[in-house]
Tab-separated table of C-alpha atoms in Angstrom:
chain	number	residue	atom	x	y	z
A	1	MET	CA	18.468	21.400	-0.483
A	2	SER	CA	17.256	24.439	2.062
A	3	LYS	CA	17.121	23.723	5.847
A	4	THR	CA	13.353	23.948	5.582
A	5	LEU	CA	13.024	21.016	3.336
A	6	LYS	CA	15.151	18.351	5.502
A	7	ASP	CA	13.541	15.018	5.032
A	8	TYR	CA	13.580	13.863	8.614
A	9	PHE	CA	12.424	10.439	7.687
A	10	GLU	CA	14.959	9.904	5.168
A	11	HIS	CA	16.817	7.098	7.190
A	12	GLY	CA	13.254	5.911	8.553
A	13	ILE	CA	11.086	6.471	11.950
A	14	ALA	CA	13.596	5.184	14.558
A	15	ALA	CA	16.412	7.003	13.526
A	16	TYR	CA	13.932	10.424	13.846
A	17	ALA	CA	13.055	8.636	17.520
A	18	GLN	CA	16.187	8.500	18.783
A	19	ASP	CA	17.002	12.097	17.353
A	20	LEU	CA	14.107	12.901	18.771
A	21	ARG	CA	14.908	12.217	22.290
A	22	GLU	CA	18.378	12.708	22.284
A	23	GLY	CA	17.246	16.501	21.543
A	24	LYS	CA	18.120	16.815	17.850
A	25	VAL	CA	15.081	17.491	16.488
A	26	THR	CA	11.520	18.691	18.238
A	27	ALA	CA	8.315	16.905	16.952
A	28	VAL	CA	7.506	20.609	15.678
A	29	ALA	CA	10.311	20.963	13.271
A	30	ALA	CA	9.494	18.040	11.854
A	31	VAL	CA	5.990	19.249	11.145
A	32	LYS	CA	7.165	22.369	9.614
A	33	ALA	CA	9.692	20.271	7.306
A	34	CYS	CA	6.248	18.527	6.047
A	35	LEU	CA	4.852	21.228	5.696
A	36	ALA	CA	7.631	22.781	4.133
A	37	ARG	CA	8.148	20.557	1.670
A	38	ILE	CA	3.929	19.806	1.019
A	39	GLU	CA	4.354	23.546	-0.455
A	40	ALA	CA	7.289	23.443	-2.191
A	41	TYR	CA	6.136	19.774	-3.898
A	42	ASP	CA	2.886	18.654	-3.611
A	43	GLY	CA	1.770	20.929	-6.123
A	44	LYS	CA	2.545	19.142	-8.948
A	45	LEU	CA	2.718	15.857	-7.123
A	46	GLY	CA	-0.890	15.783	-5.610
A	47	ALA	CA	-0.834	13.892	-3.334
A	48	PHE	CA	-3.019	15.118	-0.492
A	49	MET	CA	-6.413	16.028	-0.529
A	50	VAL	CA	-6.111	18.228	2.296
A	51	VAL	CA	-3.534	19.058	4.404
A	52	ASP	CA	-4.404	19.956	8.428
A	53	GLY	CA	-1.316	21.816	9.184
A	54	ASP	CA	-2.849	23.870	12.102
A	55	ARG	CA	-3.936	21.140	13.825
A	56	ALA	CA	-0.374	19.127	12.822
A	57	LEU	CA	1.540	22.245	14.715
A	58	LYS	CA	-0.657	22.167	17.528
A	59	ALA	CA	-0.522	18.365	18.346
A	60	ALA	CA	3.175	18.611	17.722
A	61	LYS	CA	3.820	21.137	20.406
A	62	ALA	CA	1.816	18.982	22.502
A	63	ILE	CA	4.286	16.315	22.075
A	64	ASP	CA	7.251	18.123	22.639
A	65	ALA	CA	5.372	18.787	25.267
A	66	LEU	CA	5.268	15.713	26.694
A	67	LEU	CA	8.193	14.448	25.915
A	68	ALA	CA	9.645	17.041	28.054
A	69	SER	CA	7.781	16.375	31.044
A	70	GLY	CA	8.476	12.766	30.698
A	71	VAL	CA	6.202	10.632	29.141
A	72	ASP	CA	7.405	8.744	26.355
A	73	LEU	CA	4.123	7.085	23.750
A	74	GLY	CA	6.655	4.890	22.387
A	75	PRO	CA	8.573	4.641	19.218
A	76	LEU	CA	5.854	6.026	16.726
A	77	MET	CA	5.690	9.747	19.049
A	78	GLY	CA	6.099	12.882	16.771
A	79	VAL	CA	5.654	11.087	13.419
A	80	PRO	CA	3.446	12.949	11.188
A	81	ILE	CA	1.584	10.910	9.195
A	82	GLY	CA	-0.438	10.780	5.741
A	83	VAL	CA	-3.882	9.348	6.129
A	84	LYS	CA	-5.435	7.602	3.251
A	85	ASP	CA	-9.254	9.647	1.963
A	86	ILE	CA	-11.036	6.088	3.080
A	87	ILE	CA	-10.117	6.321	6.822
A	88	ALA	CA	-12.633	8.517	9.202
A	89	LEU	CA	-9.874	11.213	10.049
A	90	GLU	CA	-12.079	13.379	12.851
A	91	GLY	CA	-11.829	16.949	11.806
A	92	LEU	CA	-11.438	16.697	8.129
A	93	PRO	CA	-13.862	15.466	5.425
A	94	THR	CA	-13.782	12.334	4.296
A	95	THR	CA	-14.024	12.220	0.104
A	96	ASN	CA	-13.562	8.401	-0.428
A	97	GLY	CA	-11.843	9.770	-3.804
A	98	SER	CA	-15.609	10.679	-5.312
A	99	LYS	CA	-17.742	13.042	-5.700
A	100	MET	CA	-20.698	11.128	-4.733
A	101	LYS	CA	-21.609	12.280	-0.649
A	102	SER	CA	-19.898	9.736	0.749
A	103	GLU	CA	-18.683	9.601	4.447
A	104	HIS	CA	-21.504	8.342	6.003
A	105	LEU	CA	-20.466	5.405	4.663
A	106	THR	CA	-17.051	5.385	6.445
A	107	GLY	CA	-18.292	6.663	9.574
A	108	PRO	CA	-16.590	8.198	12.418
A	109	GLU	CA	-12.737	8.115	13.185
A	110	GLY	CA	-11.886	4.543	14.283
A	111	THR	CA	-9.919	2.532	16.208
A	112	ILE	CA	-6.983	1.910	14.107
A	113	MET	CA	-6.906	6.053	14.494
A	114	HIS	CA	-6.940	5.928	17.879
A	115	ARG	CA	-4.691	3.926	17.944
A	116	LEU	CA	-1.836	5.771	16.091
A	117	LYS	CA	-3.337	8.954	17.949
A	118	ALA	CA	-3.003	7.711	21.718
A	119	ALA	CA	1.201	6.557	20.290
A	120	GLY	CA	1.853	10.028	19.360
A	121	CYS	CA	1.432	9.718	15.589
A	122	ILE	CA	0.208	13.500	14.656
A	123	PRO	CA	-1.963	13.236	11.289
A	124	ILE	CA	-0.882	15.650	8.588
A	125	GLY	CA	-3.610	15.739	6.332
A	126	LYS	CA	-5.126	13.443	3.788
A	127	THR	CA	-4.141	11.691	0.904
A	128	ARG	CA	-5.606	10.524	-2.266
A	129	THR	CA	-7.289	7.704	-3.518
A	130	VAL	CA	-9.005	6.087	-6.396
A	131	GLU	CA	-12.938	6.418	-6.709
A	132	PHE	CA	-14.079	3.837	-3.266
A	133	ALA	CA	-10.556	2.551	-3.329
A	134	LEU	CA	-10.879	0.114	-6.547
A	135	GLY	CA	-8.294	0.811	-8.938
A	136	ALA	CA	-4.702	-0.765	-9.029
A	137	THR	CA	-3.199	2.249	-11.524
A	138	GLY	CA	-3.614	4.792	-8.533
A	139	VAL	CA	-5.606	6.919	-11.743
A	140	ASN	CA	-8.943	9.089	-10.337
A	141	GLU	CA	-10.611	11.614	-13.202
A	142	ALA	CA	-13.124	12.250	-10.479
A	143	ARG	CA	-10.820	13.383	-7.764
A	144	GLY	CA	-7.255	13.684	-9.211
A	145	THR	CA	-4.139	11.490	-9.690
A	146	PRO	CA	-1.038	12.196	-7.955
A	147	TRP	CA	2.353	12.081	-9.824
A	148	ASN	CA	4.676	9.146	-9.584
A	149	PRO	CA	7.958	11.230	-8.167
A	150	TRP	CA	9.785	9.109	-9.708
A	151	ASP	CA	9.893	11.220	-13.051
A	152	ALA	CA	9.489	14.918	-13.495
A	153	ASN	CA	9.000	15.381	-17.059
A	154	THR	CA	6.060	12.608	-17.408
A	155	LYS	CA	3.610	12.111	-15.181
A	156	ARG	CA	3.971	8.095	-14.648
A	157	ILE	CA	1.322	5.787	-12.720
A	158	PRO	CA	1.570	5.914	-8.907
A	159	GLY	CA	-0.239	2.631	-8.433
A	160	GLY	CA	-3.301	2.450	-6.792
A	161	SER	CA	-5.316	2.927	-4.990
A	162	SER	CA	-3.041	4.143	-2.352
A	163	SER	CA	-1.996	6.114	-4.451
A	164	GLY	CA	-1.401	9.422	-2.470
A	165	SER	CA	-0.464	7.663	0.570
A	166	ALA	CA	2.881	6.223	-1.679
A	167	VAL	CA	3.787	9.451	-3.125
A	168	ALA	CA	3.273	11.661	0.113
A	169	THR	CA	6.043	9.110	1.365
A	170	ALA	CA	8.052	8.384	-0.934
A	171	ALA	CA	8.056	12.009	-1.589
A	172	GLY	CA	8.848	12.563	2.092
A	173	LEU	CA	6.219	14.882	2.613
A	174	CYS	CA	5.116	12.505	5.833
A	175	GLY	CA	7.142	10.161	7.673
A	176	PHE	CA	4.840	7.244	6.585
A	177	ALA	CA	1.549	6.803	5.542
A	178	LEU	CA	-2.034	4.506	5.954
A	179	GLY	CA	-2.944	2.763	3.002
A	180	THR	CA	-5.340	0.221	2.241
A	181	ASP	CA	-5.683	-3.256	0.801
A	182	THR	CA	-8.604	-5.855	-0.836
A	183	GLY	CA	-6.295	-6.530	-4.271
A	184	GLY	CA	-3.313	-5.355	-3.595
A	185	SER	CA	-3.636	-1.761	-2.776
A	186	VAL	CA	-1.010	-1.081	-0.614
A	187	ARG	CA	1.440	-3.001	-2.706
A	188	ILE	CA	1.344	-1.760	-5.444
A	189	PRO	CA	1.573	1.660	-5.193
A	190	ALA	CA	4.810	0.666	-2.981
A	191	CYS	CA	6.000	-0.944	-5.843
A	192	PHE	CA	5.780	1.673	-7.924
A	193	THR	CA	7.079	3.919	-5.950
A	194	GLY	CA	10.225	2.286	-4.172
A	195	LEU	CA	8.763	2.042	-0.881
A	196	PHE	CA	8.167	-0.965	1.250
A	197	GLY	CA	4.213	-2.313	1.995
A	198	HIS	CA	2.816	-4.250	4.519
A	199	LYS	CA	-0.325	-6.056	3.252
A	200	THR	CA	-1.328	-6.967	6.771
A	201	THR	CA	-3.847	-10.285	7.412
A	202	VAL	CA	-7.834	-9.683	7.133
A	203	GLY	CA	-8.959	-9.278	10.609
A	204	LEU	CA	-5.815	-8.360	11.955
A	205	TRP	CA	-6.112	-4.303	12.561
A	206	PRO	CA	-9.544	-3.033	12.983
A	207	THR	CA	-11.068	-1.530	9.590
A	208	ASP	CA	-13.837	0.675	11.752
A	209	GLY	CA	-13.632	4.187	10.608
A	210	VAL	CA	-12.857	2.845	6.826
A	211	PHE	CA	-15.124	2.848	3.844
A	212	PRO	CA	-15.465	-0.633	2.842
A	213	LEU	CA	-15.209	-1.631	-0.234
A	214	SER	CA	-14.986	-5.491	0.629
A	215	PRO	CA	-15.463	-6.772	4.002
A	216	THR	CA	-14.750	-9.789	3.428
A	217	LEU	CA	-10.899	-9.260	1.932
A	218	ASP	CA	-10.108	-5.471	2.878
A	219	SER	CA	-7.161	-4.688	4.901
A	220	ILE	CA	-5.204	-1.963	6.495
A	221	GLY	CA	-1.215	-1.274	5.898
A	222	PRO	CA	1.204	0.993	6.313
A	223	LEU	CA	3.808	2.270	3.727
A	224	THR	CA	7.006	3.202	5.036
A	225	ARG	CA	10.693	3.489	4.102
A	226	ASN	CA	11.943	0.424	5.025
A	227	ALA	CA	10.765	-2.728	6.548
A	228	GLY	CA	12.150	-2.020	10.374
A	229	ASP	CA	9.679	0.934	10.300
A	230	ALA	CA	6.464	-1.391	9.179
A	231	ALA	CA	7.896	-3.089	11.999
A	232	LEU	CA	7.450	-0.960	14.605
A	233	ILE	CA	3.256	0.180	13.745
A	234	HIS	CA	2.890	-3.541	13.275
A	235	ALA	CA	4.084	-3.609	17.285
A	236	VAL	CA	1.947	-0.392	17.907
A	237	ILE	CA	-1.515	-1.477	16.615
A	238	THR	CA	-1.491	-5.145	17.306
A	239	GLY	CA	0.228	-4.291	20.856
A	240	GLN	CA	2.658	-7.637	20.354
A	241	ASP	CA	6.724	-7.382	20.537
A	242	VAL	CA	8.728	-5.479	17.512
A	243	PRO	CA	9.432	-8.169	14.830
A	244	MET	CA	13.237	-8.981	14.869
A	245	PRO	CA	14.986	-9.920	11.618
A	246	ALA	CA	15.222	-12.756	10.632
A	247	ARG	CA	18.492	-15.424	10.442
A	248	LEU	CA	18.885	-15.806	5.879
A	249	GLU	CA	20.485	-18.825	6.537
A	250	GLY	CA	18.429	-21.393	5.828
A	251	LEU	CA	15.345	-19.652	4.877
A	252	ARG	CA	13.315	-20.963	2.146
A	253	LEU	CA	11.302	-19.202	-0.068
A	254	GLY	CA	9.531	-20.874	-2.882
A	255	ARG	CA	9.801	-19.548	-6.140
A	256	PRO	CA	6.442	-20.391	-8.191
A	257	THR	CA	7.255	-21.504	-12.074
A	258	ASN	CA	3.675	-20.607	-13.092
A	259	TYR	CA	1.429	-17.515	-13.342
A	260	PHE	CA	4.020	-14.656	-10.808
A	261	PHE	CA	6.780	-14.460	-13.540
A	262	GLU	CA	4.918	-14.997	-17.489
A	263	ASP	CA	4.390	-11.674	-19.045
A	264	LEU	CA	6.736	-9.469	-17.507
A	265	ASP	CA	8.956	-6.140	-18.823
A	266	GLU	CA	12.210	-6.423	-19.681
A	267	GLN	CA	12.890	-4.325	-16.275
A	268	VAL	CA	11.300	-6.749	-14.378
A	269	ALA	CA	12.002	-9.378	-15.652
A	270	GLY	CA	15.912	-8.816	-14.913
A	271	THR	CA	15.675	-6.838	-11.733
A	272	VAL	CA	14.096	-9.871	-10.050
A	273	GLU	CA	16.208	-12.345	-11.169
A	274	ALA	CA	19.639	-10.110	-10.183
A	275	ALA	CA	17.409	-9.633	-6.723
A	276	ILE	CA	17.070	-13.136	-6.299
A	277	VAL	CA	20.284	-14.458	-7.294
A	278	ALA	CA	21.161	-11.911	-4.517
A	279	LEU	CA	19.423	-13.928	-1.820
A	280	SER	CA	20.567	-17.191	-2.854
A	281	ALA	CA	24.306	-16.210	-2.645
A	282	ALA	CA	23.574	-14.420	0.770
A	283	GLY	CA	22.371	-18.017	1.700
A	284	VAL	CA	18.113	-17.724	1.359
A	285	GLU	CA	17.403	-20.875	-0.160
A	286	ILE	CA	15.385	-20.894	-3.350
A	287	VAL	CA	12.638	-23.684	-4.413
A	288	ASP	CA	10.686	-23.843	-7.666
A	289	ILE	CA	7.235	-24.955	-6.467
A	290	GLU	CA	3.826	-24.369	-8.683
A	291	ILE	CA	0.646	-22.463	-7.088
A	292	PRO	CA	-1.868	-23.188	-10.482
A	293	GLU	CA	-4.719	-22.378	-8.441
A	294	ALA	CA	-3.298	-18.565	-8.217
A	295	GLU	CA	-4.996	-18.180	-11.765
A	296	GLU	CA	-8.339	-18.273	-9.913
A	297	ARG	CA	-8.389	-14.965	-9.065
A	298	ALA	CA	-9.500	-13.578	-12.513
A	299	ARG	CA	-12.331	-14.724	-12.039
A	300	LEU	CA	-13.202	-14.972	-7.693
A	301	PHE	CA	-12.328	-11.548	-8.035
A	302	PRO	CA	-15.018	-9.742	-10.013
A	303	ALA	CA	-16.974	-11.916	-7.760
A	304	ILE	CA	-16.873	-10.861	-4.618
A	305	VAL	CA	-15.467	-7.258	-4.510
A	306	PRO	CA	-17.788	-5.647	-7.053
A	307	PRO	CA	-20.613	-6.633	-5.872
A	308	GLU	CA	-20.006	-5.714	-2.351
A	309	LEU	CA	-18.809	-2.519	-3.473
A	310	ILE	CA	-22.419	-2.032	-4.722
A	311	ALA	CA	-24.256	-3.011	-1.863
A	312	ARG	CA	-22.627	-0.499	0.400
A	313	LEU	CA	-23.705	2.436	-2.480
A	314	THR	CA	-27.055	0.476	-2.559
A	315	PRO	CA	-27.845	0.152	-6.266
A	316	GLU	CA	-29.679	3.280	-6.775
A	317	GLY	CA	-27.123	5.275	-4.654
A	318	PHE	CA	-24.475	3.979	-8.001
A	319	LYS	CA	-26.511	4.345	-10.680
A	320	LYS	CA	-27.465	8.505	-9.409
A	321	ALA	CA	-23.351	9.058	-8.455
A	322	ARG	CA	-21.907	7.051	-12.015
A	323	PRO	CA	-22.089	10.445	-14.085
A	324	LYS	CA	-20.072	12.209	-12.069
A	325	MET	CA	-17.431	8.811	-11.397
A	326	ASP	CA	-14.175	8.066	-12.658
A	327	PRO	CA	-15.315	5.863	-15.875
A	328	VAL	CA	-12.919	3.036	-15.274
A	329	THR	CA	-13.729	2.517	-12.166
A	330	ALA	CA	-17.554	3.174	-12.694
A	331	ASP	CA	-17.499	0.651	-15.206
A	332	ARG	CA	-15.777	-1.534	-13.185
A	333	ALA	CA	-18.269	-1.431	-9.721
A	334	ALA	CA	-21.039	-1.753	-12.483
A	335	HIS	CA	-20.334	-5.224	-12.704
A	336	GLY	CA	-21.382	-5.839	-9.397
A	337	LEU	CA	-24.901	-5.354	-10.896
A	338	GLU	CA	-25.028	-8.622	-12.876
A	339	VAL	CA	-23.037	-10.766	-10.208
A	340	THR	CA	-26.159	-13.197	-8.889
A	341	ALA	CA	-25.922	-13.805	-5.767
A	342	VAL	CA	-25.521	-18.137	-6.317
A	343	GLU	CA	-22.452	-16.363	-8.538
A	344	HIS	CA	-21.231	-14.626	-5.326
A	345	LEU	CA	-21.477	-17.287	-2.633
A	346	ALA	CA	-20.165	-20.036	-5.011
A	347	ALA	CA	-16.942	-17.534	-5.063
A	348	GLN	CA	-16.870	-17.107	-1.787
A	349	TYR	CA	-16.697	-20.857	-1.272
A	350	ARG	CA	-14.303	-21.319	-3.184
A	351	ARG	CA	-12.061	-18.764	-1.593
A	352	LEU	CA	-12.059	-20.073	1.505
A	353	GLU	CA	-10.835	-23.486	-0.201
A	354	LEU	CA	-8.610	-21.853	-1.645
A	355	GLU	CA	-6.847	-20.112	1.933
A	356	ARG	CA	-6.730	-24.214	3.019
A	357	ILE	CA	-4.982	-25.528	-0.221
A	358	ALA	CA	-2.823	-22.319	0.198
A	359	GLU	CA	-1.775	-23.328	3.399
A	360	THR	CA	-0.473	-26.802	2.790
A	361	ARG	CA	1.768	-25.027	-0.389
A	362	PHE	CA	3.433	-23.416	2.015
A	363	ALA	CA	4.788	-27.009	3.430
A	364	GLY	CA	8.574	-26.259	4.273
A	365	LEU	CA	9.088	-23.180	2.932
A	366	ASP	CA	9.182	-19.903	4.846
A	367	GLY	CA	7.268	-18.092	2.107
A	368	TRP	CA	6.773	-17.190	-1.811
A	369	ILE	CA	8.506	-14.762	-3.949
A	370	SER	CA	7.655	-12.343	-6.944
A	371	PRO	CA	7.680	-9.534	-8.823
A	372	THR	CA	4.909	-7.135	-7.610
A	373	CYS	CA	3.963	-5.955	-10.441
A	374	PRO	CA	4.837	-7.310	-14.018
A	375	PHE	CA	5.484	-4.143	-15.115
A	376	VAL	CA	7.432	-0.521	-14.063
A	377	PRO	CA	5.437	2.459	-13.822
A	378	MET	CA	3.826	3.323	-17.297
A	379	PRO	CA	2.780	7.129	-18.214
A	380	VAL	CA	-0.680	8.049	-17.459
A	381	GLU	CA	-1.401	8.938	-20.717
A	382	ASN	CA	-1.290	5.598	-22.042
A	383	LEU	CA	-4.017	4.160	-20.803
A	384	LYS	CA	-6.411	5.880	-23.177
A	385	HIS	CA	-5.209	3.641	-25.595
A	386	PRO	CA	-6.883	0.325	-25.546
A	387	GLU	CA	-3.777	-2.118	-25.524
A	388	GLU	CA	-2.033	-0.373	-23.024
A	389	ALA	CA	-5.185	0.067	-20.572
A	390	ALA	CA	-5.097	-3.547	-20.948
A	391	ARG	CA	-1.780	-3.556	-19.916
A	392	GLY	CA	-2.438	-1.240	-17.022
A	393	SER	CA	-5.381	-3.486	-15.098
A	394	LEU	CA	-2.714	-6.588	-15.194
A	395	SER	CA	-1.117	-4.253	-12.687
A	396	SER	CA	-3.202	-6.481	-9.835
A	397	ARG	CA	-2.416	-9.816	-11.486
A	398	ASN	CA	0.088	-10.969	-8.949
A	399	THR	CA	-0.841	-9.008	-5.729
A	400	GLN	CA	-4.830	-10.473	-5.864
A	401	PRO	CA	-3.646	-14.028	-5.094
A	402	GLY	CA	-2.919	-13.016	-1.479
A	403	ASN	CA	-5.723	-11.561	-0.915
A	404	ILE	CA	-7.858	-14.345	-2.318
A	405	PHE	CA	-5.480	-16.793	-0.452
A	406	ARG	CA	-5.851	-14.395	3.065
A	407	LEU	CA	-2.132	-14.299	3.139
A	408	CYS	CA	0.297	-11.624	4.348
A	409	SER	CA	2.475	-9.824	2.283
A	410	SER	CA	5.056	-7.300	1.636
A	411	SER	CA	7.011	-5.365	-1.165
A	412	LEU	CA	10.362	-4.378	-1.007
A	413	PRO	CA	12.157	-2.180	-3.831
A	414	ILE	CA	14.549	-3.551	-6.430
A	415	GLN	CA	14.982	-1.175	-8.204
A	416	GLN	CA	18.886	-1.014	-7.346
A	417	PHE	CA	19.285	-4.199	-9.102
A	418	GLY	CA	19.534	-2.406	-12.601
A	419	ALA	CA	16.055	-0.757	-12.999
A	420	SER	CA	15.576	2.765	-14.331
A	421	LEU	CA	12.446	3.376	-12.478
A	422	PRO	CA	10.708	1.251	-9.445
A	423	VAL	CA	10.565	-2.406	-9.209
A	424	GLY	CA	9.278	-4.145	-6.575
A	425	LEU	CA	10.010	-8.209	-4.423
A	426	GLN	CA	6.738	-9.829	-3.060
A	427	LEU	CA	6.978	-11.631	-0.583
A	428	MET	CA	4.121	-13.760	0.678
A	429	CYS	CA	3.479	-15.313	4.088
A	430	PRO	CA	0.463	-17.580	5.835
A	431	GLY	CA	-2.496	-15.378	6.651
A	432	GLY	CA	-1.899	-14.269	10.456
A	433	GLU	CA	2.109	-15.064	10.176
A	434	ASP	CA	2.382	-10.772	9.872
A	435	ALA	CA	5.483	-10.617	12.246
A	436	ARG	CA	7.093	-13.606	10.619
A	437	LEU	CA	6.642	-11.693	7.690
A	438	LEU	CA	8.166	-8.405	9.000
A	439	SER	CA	11.354	-10.292	10.296
A	440	ILE	CA	12.077	-12.032	7.227
A	441	SER	CA	11.437	-8.827	5.164
A	442	MET	CA	13.956	-7.075	7.616
A	443	ALA	CA	16.691	-10.063	6.615
A	444	LEU	CA	15.979	-9.500	2.534
A	445	GLU	CA	16.598	-6.000	2.819
A	446	THR	CA	19.881	-6.579	4.191
A	447	VAL	CA	21.115	-7.677	1.309
A	448	LEU	CA	18.689	-6.130	-1.007
A	449	GLY	CA	18.854	-2.493	0.611
A	450	ALA	CA	16.099	-0.090	1.058
A	451	GLY	CA	14.219	1.931	-1.337
A	452	LYS	CA	16.397	5.312	-2.386
A	453	ALA	CA	14.352	9.008	-2.381
A	454	PRO	CA	13.818	10.473	-5.636
A	455	ASP	CA	15.224	13.723	-6.893
A	456	LEU	CA	12.124	15.874	-6.599
A	457	SER	CA	14.051	18.986	-7.857
A	458	GLY	CA	11.893	18.656	-11.291
A	459	PHE	CA	8.419	19.282	-8.632
A	460	ARG	CA	9.778	22.349	-6.688
A	461	LYS	CA	7.179	25.434	-6.969
C-alpha cells in the first residue's frame, strides 16, 4: 500500500494520539490520509453520503497549531470522524437517508457534536444510513447501500442502520464513526464488518440534534477498531474517568440457554462456541441462565418504534413521502399507522416491567453474552427472495432485547475464531453500567483479540 493510503488508526486512537504528541504524525497528515483512502476506495464502498474535505483540512491545521502552542484538548484531539447522516452537523445537509425533506425534524447541531468538536475531533463527512434509521440489514434503495468491505466480489449487507459508519471505520476512512442504536443499529453493523460497537444506555449520551426514530429507545454510540477506543470516547462524552480493563479472573457471565443461541448459522455457532471456550480457559466463569422475556421483543418493538416514527413524520408526511421511500423501510414504518394508542401504551407499560425483571436476572453476574447476529453477512441480492429476506429481518433478533430491557451492550469481533466472514460476540450489562461494560469488553479483548482490517485491494479505483 502506498504512503498516501496509510491507515493511521490501524492500531487504534491511543496509538495515534501518542504519535501525534511525539511529532510522528500531524492532524493534517491524518486527514489527508483519510481523504486519500476515501478517494481510492469509497467509489465502490459508498460509505459516505457527503465528504467535507476542505473544512476538515482547515480544522486539522488549527488542531496542529493548538498542539504546537501547548494546548492539548485530550485523547480525541485530531481524530477524523464519520458522522451518521441522521446526526446534524453544521454546514452539511442532513438527509436522514431519505429523499423526503426532513432536515427540520432533526434540528440543528446538538450537544454530541459540540462535545466532540470541543475535544478536537475533526468531522470528515456524513455517512450513509438506512432511511430514518429503521432497518437492520443496512439496505437503502432510496439513497444507496454501502458495500461490506469484507467481500469485494459479492456485495454483502453491511448491517444497519449505521451502515456507512461501520463501513467507513472498517475500511480506515476515518478514526471512528458515530452511529445510533434503537434496535441494534450500532451492534449489527459492528458485527457484520468486524468492528467493536458500543450501544450506550438510553439517556447517557444527549440525543438533541439527532433524528428521533424512537425517543423511547434511541441511543448514540461509536463504531471503533477496539474496545479501548470506545472507552476513550465514553470518557470524553460523559466527563467520567477512562474505564480500565477488568480482571478476567472472577468474571461471571451468563449464557442464555434459550432464544439467543437458537437458529444460528453453522459459522456463527462454531465461532461463538470457540470464543466462549477461550474465555473459559482464561478464567471467565460461564453460567447458564434463562431469559424467557427475550422473545417479547418481537411483539413490543413493532408496537413502540413505528408509531413513534409516524408521530414524528406525521401520517400525512409519511403518506406523501412513501412512494419515494425504500419499500422495506416504508412497509415497516406503515405498521405504525395500525398500532392503537392502547396497544402502544400497553407495550410501554410492559417494557418498564421488563426493565425491572431484566435487572433481577443479572443477580450474581457481571453480564450476559450471546452471538450478536445469528448469521454472517449475506449477499444483498439474496434479500430479493422471500425466505432470505425473512432471514435477513432476523439481523436484530439478538440485539432488540437489549433495547427493550434498557441495557448497555457491546459487540466484539470474533471472526478470528474460525469464520470466513465477520461474527460478533454480544456483551450485555445493566443499564447505566457503561463504564463496567467497557472494562469487561477490554478484558475480553485480551483473549479474543481486536478485529482485523479487511483487504481493500478489490475496492481500489
